[in-house]
Amino acid sequence: MEQCFTFEKEQFPLFFEAMSEHGTVLAPVRVSEQSFAFRPVSSAGEIAFEALRTILPPKKLFYPQRETILGYEGRTIEERKPDVKPQVLFGVHPCDLAGLGVLDAIFSSDPADSHYLARRKATIVVGLSCMPDRYCFCNSVGTDSPEKGYDVFLTDIGGSYFARVNSPAGLQLLQSRPGLMQPASGDARQQYKDFWVNRDRAFQIGFKSGNLPAIVDMEWDNPIWEELGQRCLSCGNCTPVCPTCYCFDILDVASLTGDSGERVREWDSCQFSGFAQVAGGFNFRPGPVDRLRFWYRHKLHGFEDAYGFPTCVGCGRCTVSCPAGIDDIVGVVLRLQGGQDGQGGEER
Ligand code: SF4
Ligand code: SF4
């Protein structure tokens, strides 16, 4: 059974000291009036504890937007290993923990991605509880409860944090400041449970997901795809912001003389018009309707067969970042569940 502790919020600077001792601390910081981003921080005061969703999910810290994977000089080819240093990722909410879990499964599959895994191994993850806003629906896709993927998970129970420990590294972190942690009392455990019950009641949107695989396949020809595709700008915003999108392109960048260069991997998007274009110019998904339908299927059902889980973790980022107001996953699912007439399914 997990070990549980509490510590008072005013003692957080001590906890921050313990994290800093392990390595660089990365945490949500405010970058504009309405937006937050995971950045390196050097003091507890820089952390935006109120941050709900960051612009980009924490995947960017393990799977960078652009990285060199090999270089060549004449006939010599060298693999470029990532410069990995110990770090602590603080403030990861349940949906983003689940997103990392999806990427862990994908990047550990044969052939395993050594760059991603090296960064994951060097990172202590500290989760943090949150309350949903009008875009959150992690409770509809079963990612609302922090089960795994963290070393320590902190739940805000008022004047204190309730700390669940999930790894030896997490325990070491908590015990590195003697006297900081108290074993969780019965009252604290009750406050912890109350928090999660109240949080569950706070969701404003959602759907019942048990029937998703059957529904999504059944509704392949639903007119909704045409309707949404007509509005889609193919800007690709919805994919970099998604905690579980991981498509990339490989580019060879040669010097002007051609005798040296490097091979680069960078994020790509299945919503770009040329993503599914192959040699000879044929495009498997030529229009936004094809691409959008493919993406929704991928998020809601596509990974069930291979991995046993859907890849939408309910963070709401695609909804808030779509300039055309399209990526309302909840609205789309409710309409698909309602069938061809577009009437909504059953909300929860
Ligand atoms: S599909 Fe949208 S709501 Fe679902 S995990 Fe991706 S960004 Fe979040
Ligand atoms: S963010 Fe919206 S407009 Fe842009 S590609 Fe995605 S669905 Fe289309």
mmCIF file of C-alpha atoms and ligand atoms in Angstrom:
data_model
loop_
_atom_site.group_PDB
_atom_site.id
_atom_site.type_symbol
_atom_site.label_atom_id
_atom_site.label_comp_id
_atom_site.label_asym_id
_atom_site.label_seq_id
_atom_site.Cartn_x
_atom_site.Cartn_y
_atom_site.Cartn_z
ATOM 1 C CA MET A 1 0.000 0.000 0.000
ATOM 2 C CA GLU A 2 1.153 3.526 -0.763
ATOM 3 C CA GLN A 3 2.574 5.591 2.044
ATOM 4 C CA CYS A 4 0.710 8.808 2.795
ATOM 5 C CA PHE A 5 1.959 11.917 4.559
ATOM 6 C CA THR A 6 0.893 15.500 5.083
ATOM 7 C CA PHE A 7 2.802 18.745 5.292
ATOM 8 C CA GLU A 8 1.628 22.285 5.879
ATOM 9 C CA LYS A 9 1.491 24.582 2.877
ATOM 10 C CA GLU A 10 3.639 27.172 4.606
ATOM 11 C CA GLN A 11 6.380 24.540 4.658
ATOM 12 C CA PHE A 12 6.328 24.260 0.870
ATOM 13 C CA PRO A 13 9.653 26.135 0.478
ATOM 14 C CA LEU A 14 11.306 23.251 2.369
ATOM 15 C CA PHE A 15 9.735 20.778 -0.037
ATOM 16 C CA PHE A 16 10.976 22.948 -2.899
ATOM 17 C CA GLU A 17 14.500 22.790 -1.447
ATOM 18 C CA ALA A 18 14.288 18.996 -1.450
ATOM 19 C CA MET A 19 13.176 18.980 -5.089
ATOM 20 C CA SER A 20 15.968 21.382 -6.087
ATOM 21 C CA GLU A 21 18.534 19.111 -4.516
ATOM 22 C CA HIS A 22 17.570 16.401 -6.996
ATOM 23 C CA GLY A 23 17.905 18.626 -10.066
ATOM 24 C CA THR A 24 16.301 21.396 -12.079
ATOM 25 C CA VAL A 25 12.707 21.997 -11.000
ATOM 26 C CA LEU A 26 10.239 22.495 -13.840
ATOM 27 C CA ALA A 27 6.826 23.839 -12.876
ATOM 28 C CA PRO A 28 3.901 25.796 -14.315
ATOM 29 C CA VAL A 29 4.569 29.545 -14.465
ATOM 30 C CA ARG A 30 2.280 32.285 -15.694
ATOM 31 C CA VAL A 31 3.375 33.462 -19.149
ATOM 32 C CA SER A 32 0.438 35.763 -19.947
ATOM 33 C CA GLU A 33 -2.795 36.895 -18.345
ATOM 34 C CA GLN A 34 -4.484 33.618 -19.263
ATOM 35 C CA SER A 35 -1.766 31.133 -20.007
ATOM 36 C CA PHE A 36 0.791 28.983 -18.255
ATOM 37 C CA ALA A 37 3.814 26.959 -19.333
ATOM 38 C CA PHE A 38 6.157 24.449 -17.718
ATOM 39 C CA ARG A 39 9.456 26.301 -17.206
ATOM 40 C CA PRO A 40 12.533 25.895 -14.983
ATOM 41 C CA VAL A 41 11.999 27.689 -11.661
ATOM 42 C CA SER A 42 14.475 28.599 -8.958
ATOM 43 C CA SER A 43 12.082 29.373 -6.108
ATOM 44 C CA ALA A 44 8.650 28.321 -4.869
ATOM 45 C CA GLY A 45 7.436 31.880 -5.423
ATOM 46 C CA GLU A 46 7.716 31.487 -9.209
ATOM 47 C CA ILE A 47 5.269 28.574 -9.347
ATOM 48 C CA ALA A 48 1.728 29.261 -10.553
ATOM 49 C CA PHE A 49 -0.111 26.824 -8.273
ATOM 50 C CA GLU A 50 -3.396 28.006 -9.775
ATOM 51 C CA ALA A 51 -2.444 26.814 -13.277
ATOM 52 C CA LEU A 52 -4.932 24.326 -14.649
ATOM 53 C CA ARG A 53 -3.746 23.498 -18.167
ATOM 54 C CA THR A 54 -0.419 24.679 -19.536
ATOM 55 C CA ILE A 55 -0.206 25.699 -23.207
ATOM 56 C CA LEU A 56 1.859 22.620 -24.038
ATOM 57 C CA PRO A 57 1.616 19.461 -21.956
ATOM 58 C CA PRO A 58 4.676 18.070 -20.158
ATOM 59 C CA LYS A 59 5.483 15.828 -23.148
ATOM 60 C CA LYS A 60 7.688 18.661 -24.438
ATOM 61 C CA LEU A 61 10.151 17.954 -21.610
ATOM 62 C CA PHE A 62 10.679 14.335 -22.680
ATOM 63 C CA TYR A 63 10.009 14.564 -26.378
ATOM 64 C CA PRO A 64 11.251 17.983 -27.580
ATOM 65 C CA GLN A 65 9.701 19.775 -30.528
ATOM 66 C CA ARG A 66 12.947 19.436 -32.470
ATOM 67 C CA GLU A 67 16.052 17.389 -31.750
ATOM 68 C CA THR A 68 19.063 16.101 -33.646
ATOM 69 C CA ILE A 69 19.276 12.338 -33.589
ATOM 70 C CA LEU A 70 22.452 11.843 -35.612
ATOM 71 C CA GLY A 71 25.134 13.816 -37.383
ATOM 72 C CA TYR A 72 27.532 12.975 -40.176
ATOM 73 C CA GLU A 73 30.886 14.273 -41.363
ATOM 74 C CA GLY A 74 32.233 12.722 -44.550
ATOM 75 C CA ARG A 75 31.619 8.989 -44.152
ATOM 76 C CA THR A 76 31.439 9.091 -40.352
ATOM 77 C CA ILE A 77 27.975 8.892 -38.825
ATOM 78 C CA GLU A 78 27.447 9.528 -35.116
ATOM 79 C CA GLU A 79 24.342 9.072 -33.016
ATOM 80 C CA ARG A 80 23.596 12.223 -31.018
ATOM 81 C CA LYS A 81 22.678 11.247 -27.468
ATOM 82 C CA PRO A 82 20.484 13.672 -25.539
ATOM 83 C CA ASP A 83 22.122 15.717 -22.782
ATOM 84 C CA VAL A 84 20.061 14.332 -19.911
ATOM 85 C CA LYS A 85 20.284 15.829 -16.426
ATOM 86 C CA PRO A 86 18.268 15.031 -13.297
ATOM 87 C CA GLN A 87 15.098 17.094 -13.045
ATOM 88 C CA VAL A 88 11.878 17.324 -11.052
ATOM 89 C CA LEU A 89 8.640 17.979 -12.863
ATOM 90 C CA PHE A 90 6.251 19.614 -10.413
ATOM 91 C CA GLY A 91 2.539 20.326 -10.717
ATOM 92 C CA VAL A 92 1.360 17.621 -13.105
ATOM 93 C CA HIS A 93 -2.403 17.161 -12.993
ATOM 94 C CA PRO A 94 -4.125 13.757 -13.386
ATOM 95 C CA CYS A 95 -4.929 14.177 -17.110
ATOM 96 C CA ASP A 96 -1.309 14.993 -17.901
ATOM 97 C CA LEU A 97 -0.079 12.069 -15.791
ATOM 98 C CA ALA A 98 -2.330 9.850 -17.877
ATOM 99 C CA GLY A 99 -0.958 11.500 -21.028
ATOM 100 C CA LEU A 100 2.579 10.625 -19.951
ATOM 101 C CA GLY A 101 1.370 7.073 -19.291
ATOM 102 C CA VAL A 102 0.148 6.851 -22.895
ATOM 103 C CA LEU A 103 3.473 8.135 -24.237
ATOM 104 C CA ASP A 104 5.390 5.782 -21.910
ATOM 105 C CA ALA A 105 3.539 2.810 -23.401
ATOM 106 C CA ILE A 106 4.098 3.992 -26.960
ATOM 107 C CA PHE A 107 7.739 5.038 -26.627
ATOM 108 C CA SER A 108 8.647 1.844 -24.705
ATOM 109 C CA SER A 109 7.215 -0.375 -27.410
ATOM 110 C CA ASP A 110 9.722 -2.056 -29.651
ATOM 111 C CA PRO A 111 11.750 -0.282 -30.977
ATOM 112 C CA ALA A 112 11.970 1.707 -27.744
ATOM 113 C CA ASP A 113 12.744 5.415 -28.001
ATOM 114 C CA SER A 114 15.993 5.791 -26.044
ATOM 115 C CA HIS A 115 15.905 9.604 -26.000
ATOM 116 C CA TYR A 116 12.420 9.750 -24.487
ATOM 117 C CA LEU A 117 13.122 6.984 -21.983
ATOM 118 C CA ALA A 118 16.424 8.507 -20.843
ATOM 119 C CA ARG A 119 14.686 11.791 -20.016
ATOM 120 C CA ARG A 120 11.827 10.007 -18.232
ATOM 121 C CA LYS A 121 14.274 7.977 -16.156
ATOM 122 C CA ALA A 122 16.076 11.122 -15.009
ATOM 123 C CA THR A 123 12.865 12.829 -13.886
ATOM 124 C CA ILE A 124 11.001 12.756 -10.605
ATOM 125 C CA VAL A 125 7.345 13.578 -11.227
ATOM 126 C CA VAL A 126 5.352 15.396 -8.539
ATOM 127 C CA GLY A 127 1.629 15.483 -9.292
ATOM 128 C CA LEU A 128 -0.752 18.130 -7.994
ATOM 129 C CA SER A 129 -4.528 18.040 -7.555
ATOM 130 C CA CYS A 130 -6.764 20.452 -9.453
ATOM 131 C CA MET A 131 -10.412 21.414 -9.827
ATOM 132 C CA PRO A 132 -12.006 21.173 -13.275
ATOM 133 C CA ASP A 133 -13.067 24.143 -15.357
ATOM 134 C CA ARG A 134 -15.669 24.163 -18.136
ATOM 135 C CA TYR A 135 -13.324 22.427 -20.603
ATOM 136 C CA CYS A 136 -12.170 19.512 -18.412
ATOM 137 C CA PHE A 137 -13.651 16.046 -18.876
ATOM 138 C CA CYS A 138 -10.998 13.634 -17.582
ATOM 139 C CA ASN A 139 -13.701 11.921 -15.504
ATOM 140 C CA SER A 140 -15.422 10.859 -18.753
ATOM 141 C CA VAL A 141 -12.343 9.051 -20.039
ATOM 142 C CA GLY A 142 -11.225 7.525 -16.748
ATOM 143 C CA THR A 143 -8.121 9.619 -16.180
ATOM 144 C CA ASP A 144 -9.401 11.736 -13.292
ATOM 145 C CA SER A 145 -7.834 9.695 -10.529
ATOM 146 C CA PRO A 146 -4.048 9.737 -10.148
ATOM 147 C CA GLU A 147 -3.171 6.058 -10.187
ATOM 148 C CA LYS A 148 0.379 5.868 -11.500
ATOM 149 C CA GLY A 149 3.055 7.750 -13.388
ATOM 150 C CA TYR A 150 4.080 9.902 -10.438
ATOM 151 C CA ASP A 151 6.638 9.646 -7.659
ATOM 152 C CA VAL A 152 4.695 11.874 -5.277
ATOM 153 C CA PHE A 153 1.175 13.219 -5.698
ATOM 154 C CA LEU A 154 0.049 16.226 -3.654
ATOM 155 C CA THR A 155 -3.614 16.853 -2.945
ATOM 156 C CA ASP A 156 -4.641 20.264 -1.632
ATOM 157 C CA ILE A 157 -6.657 19.609 1.552
ATOM 158 C CA GLY A 158 -6.870 23.195 2.767
ATOM 159 C CA GLY A 159 -3.965 24.310 4.940
ATOM 160 C CA SER A 160 -1.914 21.237 4.072
ATOM 161 C CA TYR A 161 -0.933 18.966 1.236
ATOM 162 C CA PHE A 162 -1.751 15.276 1.397
ATOM 163 C CA ALA A 163 1.211 13.482 -0.174
ATOM 164 C CA ARG A 164 0.853 10.042 -1.712
ATOM 165 C CA VAL A 165 4.161 8.342 -2.400
ATOM 166 C CA ASN A 166 4.512 5.979 -5.309
ATOM 167 C CA SER A 167 8.226 5.234 -5.646
ATOM 168 C CA PRO A 168 11.447 4.942 -3.628
ATOM 169 C CA ALA A 169 12.643 8.201 -5.253
ATOM 170 C CA GLY A 170 9.474 9.913 -4.080
ATOM 171 C CA LEU A 171 9.913 8.618 -0.553
ATOM 172 C CA GLN A 172 13.521 9.770 -0.513
ATOM 173 C CA LEU A 173 12.401 13.222 -1.644
ATOM 174 C CA LEU A 174 9.887 13.510 1.201
ATOM 175 C CA GLN A 175 12.247 12.141 3.827
ATOM 176 C CA SER A 176 15.153 14.366 2.850
ATOM 177 C CA ARG A 177 13.777 17.120 5.093
ATOM 178 C CA PRO A 178 13.408 15.540 8.564
ATOM 179 C CA GLY A 179 10.305 16.757 10.381
ATOM 180 C CA LEU A 180 8.665 18.156 7.247
ATOM 181 C CA MET A 181 6.308 15.236 6.708
ATOM 182 C CA GLN A 182 3.836 13.814 9.184
ATOM 183 C CA PRO A 183 2.187 10.419 8.668
ATOM 184 C CA ALA A 184 -1.331 11.113 7.394
ATOM 185 C CA SER A 185 -3.828 11.192 10.288
ATOM 186 C CA GLY A 186 -7.361 9.800 10.101
ATOM 187 C CA ASP A 187 -8.723 13.355 9.730
ATOM 188 C CA ALA A 188 -6.329 14.094 6.884
ATOM 189 C CA ARG A 189 -7.372 10.907 5.096
ATOM 190 C CA GLN A 190 -11.015 11.939 5.402
ATOM 191 C CA GLN A 191 -10.183 15.427 4.018
ATOM 192 C CA TYR A 192 -8.373 13.746 1.165
ATOM 193 C CA LYS A 193 -11.397 11.605 0.323
ATOM 194 C CA ASP A 194 -13.723 14.623 0.627
ATOM 195 C CA PHE A 195 -11.571 16.541 -1.845
ATOM 196 C CA TRP A 196 -11.825 13.865 -4.514
ATOM 197 C CA VAL A 197 -15.561 13.351 -3.998
ATOM 198 C CA ASN A 198 -16.149 17.112 -4.318
ATOM 199 C CA ARG A 199 -13.902 17.283 -7.334
ATOM 200 C CA ASP A 200 -15.897 14.582 -9.043
ATOM 201 C CA ARG A 201 -19.050 16.648 -8.513
ATOM 202 C CA ALA A 202 -17.408 19.761 -9.959
ATOM 203 C CA PHE A 203 -17.198 18.546 -13.574
ATOM 204 C CA GLN A 204 -19.388 20.641 -15.828
ATOM 205 C CA ILE A 205 -19.247 18.600 -19.034
ATOM 206 C CA GLY A 206 -18.825 14.948 -19.939
ATOM 207 C CA PHE A 207 -20.188 11.829 -21.542
ATOM 208 C CA LYS A 208 -20.485 8.120 -20.889
ATOM 209 C CA SER A 209 -17.575 6.489 -22.638
ATOM 210 C CA GLY A 210 -18.255 2.742 -22.399
ATOM 211 C CA ASN A 211 -19.832 2.628 -25.839
ATOM 212 C CA LEU A 212 -17.234 4.772 -27.629
ATOM 213 C CA PRO A 213 -15.482 2.098 -29.741
ATOM 214 C CA ALA A 214 -18.767 0.882 -31.208
ATOM 215 C CA ILE A 215 -20.152 4.383 -31.678
ATOM 216 C CA VAL A 216 -17.093 5.861 -33.360
ATOM 217 C CA ASP A 217 -16.869 3.047 -35.887
ATOM 218 C CA MET A 218 -20.599 3.126 -36.524
ATOM 219 C CA GLU A 219 -20.563 6.879 -37.194
ATOM 220 C CA TRP A 220 -17.766 6.914 -39.776
ATOM 221 C CA ASP A 221 -20.170 8.478 -42.310
ATOM 222 C CA ASN A 222 -21.920 10.839 -39.920
ATOM 223 C CA PRO A 223 -22.479 14.286 -41.548
ATOM 224 C CA ILE A 224 -20.712 15.880 -38.597
ATOM 225 C CA TRP A 225 -17.316 15.153 -40.201
ATOM 226 C CA GLU A 226 -18.247 17.114 -43.323
ATOM 227 C CA GLU A 227 -19.622 19.949 -41.219
ATOM 228 C CA LEU A 228 -16.534 20.217 -38.993
ATOM 229 C CA GLY A 229 -14.121 19.598 -41.867
ATOM 230 C CA GLN A 230 -15.593 22.555 -43.765
ATOM 231 C CA ARG A 231 -14.579 24.796 -40.876
ATOM 232 C CA CYS A 232 -11.161 23.272 -40.165
ATOM 233 C CA LEU A 233 -8.233 25.514 -41.124
ATOM 234 C CA SER A 234 -5.717 22.620 -41.098
ATOM 235 C CA CYS A 235 -3.583 24.789 -38.827
ATOM 236 C CA GLY A 236 -2.500 21.789 -36.746
ATOM 237 C CA ASN A 237 -2.941 23.576 -33.395
ATOM 238 C CA CYS A 238 -4.851 20.663 -31.917
ATOM 239 C CA THR A 239 -1.940 18.226 -32.113
ATOM 240 C CA PRO A 240 1.069 19.883 -30.399
ATOM 241 C CA VAL A 241 -1.166 20.820 -27.465
ATOM 242 C CA CYS A 242 -2.441 17.267 -27.043
ATOM 243 C CA PRO A 243 -0.612 15.305 -24.301
ATOM 244 C CA THR A 244 -0.783 12.124 -26.369
ATOM 245 C CA CYS A 245 -0.075 13.278 -29.953
ATOM 246 C CA TYR A 246 3.432 12.224 -30.885
ATOM 247 C CA CYS A 247 3.727 12.154 -34.696
ATOM 248 C CA PHE A 248 7.070 13.383 -35.996
ATOM 249 C CA ASP A 249 8.899 14.008 -39.231
ATOM 250 C CA ILE A 250 12.542 13.186 -39.978
ATOM 251 C CA LEU A 251 14.590 15.733 -41.913
ATOM 252 C CA ASP A 252 18.141 15.495 -43.215
ATOM 253 C CA VAL A 253 19.749 18.913 -43.043
ATOM 254 C CA ALA A 254 22.934 18.975 -45.123
ATOM 255 C CA SER A 255 25.656 21.625 -45.213
ATOM 256 C CA LEU A 256 26.006 23.609 -48.457
ATOM 257 C CA THR A 257 28.916 21.414 -49.536
ATOM 258 C CA GLY A 258 26.946 18.288 -48.720
ATOM 259 C CA ASP A 259 29.779 16.563 -46.849
ATOM 260 C CA SER A 260 28.320 17.071 -43.358
ATOM 261 C CA GLY A 261 24.937 17.491 -41.826
ATOM 262 C CA GLU A 262 22.492 16.184 -39.306
ATOM 263 C CA ARG A 263 19.308 14.199 -39.096
ATOM 264 C CA VAL A 264 16.595 15.990 -37.166
ATOM 265 C CA ARG A 265 13.335 14.783 -35.704
ATOM 266 C CA GLU A 266 10.576 17.352 -35.243
ATOM 267 C CA TRP A 267 6.898 17.314 -34.310
ATOM 268 C CA ASP A 268 4.482 16.905 -37.177
ATOM 269 C CA SER A 269 0.685 17.066 -37.333
ATOM 270 C CA CYS A 270 -1.798 14.704 -38.962
ATOM 271 C CA GLN A 271 -3.915 17.809 -39.598
ATOM 272 C CA PHE A 272 -1.402 19.270 -42.071
ATOM 273 C CA SER A 273 -2.449 18.818 -45.684
ATOM 274 C CA GLY A 274 0.754 17.004 -46.705
ATOM 275 C CA PHE A 275 0.961 14.651 -43.725
ATOM 276 C CA ALA A 276 -0.431 11.612 -45.545
ATOM 277 C CA GLN A 277 1.082 12.408 -48.933
ATOM 278 C CA VAL A 278 3.348 9.692 -50.286
ATOM 279 C CA ALA A 279 5.799 9.337 -53.173
ATOM 280 C CA GLY A 280 4.099 10.038 -56.485
ATOM 281 C CA GLY A 281 1.901 12.697 -54.913
ATOM 282 C CA PHE A 282 -0.972 10.480 -53.748
ATOM 283 C CA ASN A 283 -2.537 11.694 -50.523
ATOM 284 C CA PHE A 284 -4.374 9.190 -48.326
ATOM 285 C CA ARG A 285 -6.200 11.938 -46.439
ATOM 286 C CA PRO A 286 -6.369 14.831 -48.876
ATOM 287 C CA GLY A 287 -9.006 17.016 -47.229
ATOM 288 C CA PRO A 288 -9.698 18.369 -43.745
ATOM 289 C CA VAL A 289 -12.772 16.136 -43.489
ATOM 290 C CA ASP A 290 -10.609 13.001 -43.855
ATOM 291 C CA ARG A 291 -7.963 14.306 -41.506
ATOM 292 C CA LEU A 292 -10.341 15.454 -38.793
ATOM 293 C CA ARG A 293 -12.308 12.202 -38.783
ATOM 294 C CA PHE A 294 -9.058 10.264 -38.610
ATOM 295 C CA TRP A 295 -7.892 12.324 -35.624
ATOM 296 C CA TYR A 296 -11.108 11.889 -33.661
ATOM 297 C CA ARG A 297 -11.070 8.153 -34.286
ATOM 298 C CA HIS A 298 -7.439 8.001 -33.218
ATOM 299 C CA LYS A 299 -8.204 9.839 -29.973
ATOM 300 C CA LEU A 300 -11.415 8.057 -29.052
ATOM 301 C CA HIS A 301 -10.899 4.537 -30.281
ATOM 302 C CA GLY A 302 -7.861 3.995 -32.494
ATOM 303 C CA PHE A 303 -5.478 2.723 -29.810
ATOM 304 C CA GLU A 304 -7.885 0.336 -28.107
ATOM 305 C CA ASP A 305 -6.813 -2.578 -30.300
ATOM 306 C CA ALA A 306 -3.056 -2.069 -29.984
ATOM 307 C CA TYR A 307 -2.743 -0.789 -26.410
ATOM 308 C CA GLY A 308 -6.120 -1.283 -24.738
ATOM 309 C CA PHE A 309 -6.842 2.390 -24.073
ATOM 310 C CA PRO A 310 -8.122 5.460 -25.916
ATOM 311 C CA THR A 311 -5.661 8.329 -26.249
ATOM 312 C CA CYS A 312 -7.835 11.230 -25.217
ATOM 313 C CA VAL A 313 -7.163 12.043 -21.559
ATOM 314 C CA GLY A 314 -9.766 14.795 -21.288
ATOM 315 C CA CYS A 315 -7.508 17.813 -20.761
ATOM 316 C CA GLY A 316 -9.528 20.186 -22.971
ATOM 317 C CA ARG A 317 -6.446 21.729 -24.620
ATOM 318 C CA CYS A 318 -7.623 21.055 -28.165
ATOM 319 C CA THR A 319 -10.894 22.826 -27.438
ATOM 320 C CA VAL A 320 -9.283 25.958 -26.089
ATOM 321 C CA SER A 321 -6.638 26.137 -28.806
ATOM 322 C CA CYS A 322 -8.740 25.569 -31.956
ATOM 323 C CA PRO A 323 -9.147 28.907 -33.768
ATOM 324 C CA ALA A 324 -12.216 27.560 -35.587
ATOM 325 C CA GLY A 325 -14.002 26.386 -32.431
ATOM 326 C CA ILE A 326 -14.061 22.803 -33.665
ATOM 327 C CA ASP A 327 -12.293 20.603 -31.198
ATOM 328 C CA ASP A 328 -15.044 20.203 -28.702
ATOM 329 C CA ILE A 329 -14.496 16.495 -28.063
ATOM 330 C CA VAL A 330 -17.390 16.300 -25.614
ATOM 331 C CA GLY A 331 -19.814 17.976 -28.016
ATOM 332 C CA VAL A 332 -18.715 15.730 -30.880
ATOM 333 C CA VAL A 333 -19.051 12.559 -28.802
ATOM 334 C CA LEU A 334 -22.525 13.557 -27.602
ATOM 335 C CA ARG A 335 -23.585 14.179 -31.178
ATOM 336 C CA LEU A 336 -22.110 10.875 -32.373
ATOM 337 C CA GLN A 337 -23.900 9.079 -29.583
ATOM 338 C CA GLY A 338 -27.101 10.806 -30.683
ATOM 339 C CA GLY A 339 -26.738 9.384 -34.216
ATOM 340 C CA GLN A 340 -27.326 10.852 -37.659
ATOM 341 C CA ASP A 341 -29.850 13.413 -36.504
ATOM 342 C CA GLY A 342 -27.145 15.076 -34.464
ATOM 343 C CA GLN A 343 -29.189 14.989 -31.276
ATOM 344 C CA GLY A 344 -27.043 14.653 -28.196
ATOM 345 C CA GLY A 345 -26.299 11.443 -26.330
ATOM 346 C CA GLU A 346 -26.539 11.125 -22.618
ATOM 347 C CA GLU A 347 -24.533 13.625 -20.622
ATOM 348 C CA ARG A 348 -23.156 12.699 -17.273
HETATM 349 S S1 SF4 B 1 -7.809 15.085 -27.694
HETATM 350 FE FE1 SF4 B 1 -8.010 17.149 -26.838
HETATM 351 S S2 SF4 B 1 -8.974 16.847 -24.800
HETATM 352 FE FE2 SF4 B 1 -8.221 14.838 -25.510
HETATM 353 S S3 SF4 B 1 -6.157 14.651 -24.597
HETATM 354 FE FE3 SF4 B 1 -5.873 15.532 -26.672
HETATM 355 S S4 SF4 B 1 -5.883 17.764 -26.344
HETATM 356 FE FE4 SF4 B 1 -6.724 16.838 -24.487
HETATM 357 S S1 SF4 B 2 -6.959 23.306 -34.318
HETATM 358 FE FE1 SF4 B 2 -9.043 23.310 -35.224
HETATM 359 S S2 SF4 B 2 -8.772 24.376 -37.181
HETATM 360 FE FE2 SF4 B 2 -6.696 23.799 -36.516
HETATM 361 S S3 SF4 B 2 -6.343 21.769 -37.474
HETATM 362 FE FE3 SF4 B 2 -7.205 21.360 -35.425
HETATM 363 S S4 SF4 B 2 -9.446 21.171 -35.803
HETATM 364 FE FE4 SF4 B 2 -8.566 22.188 -37.617
#
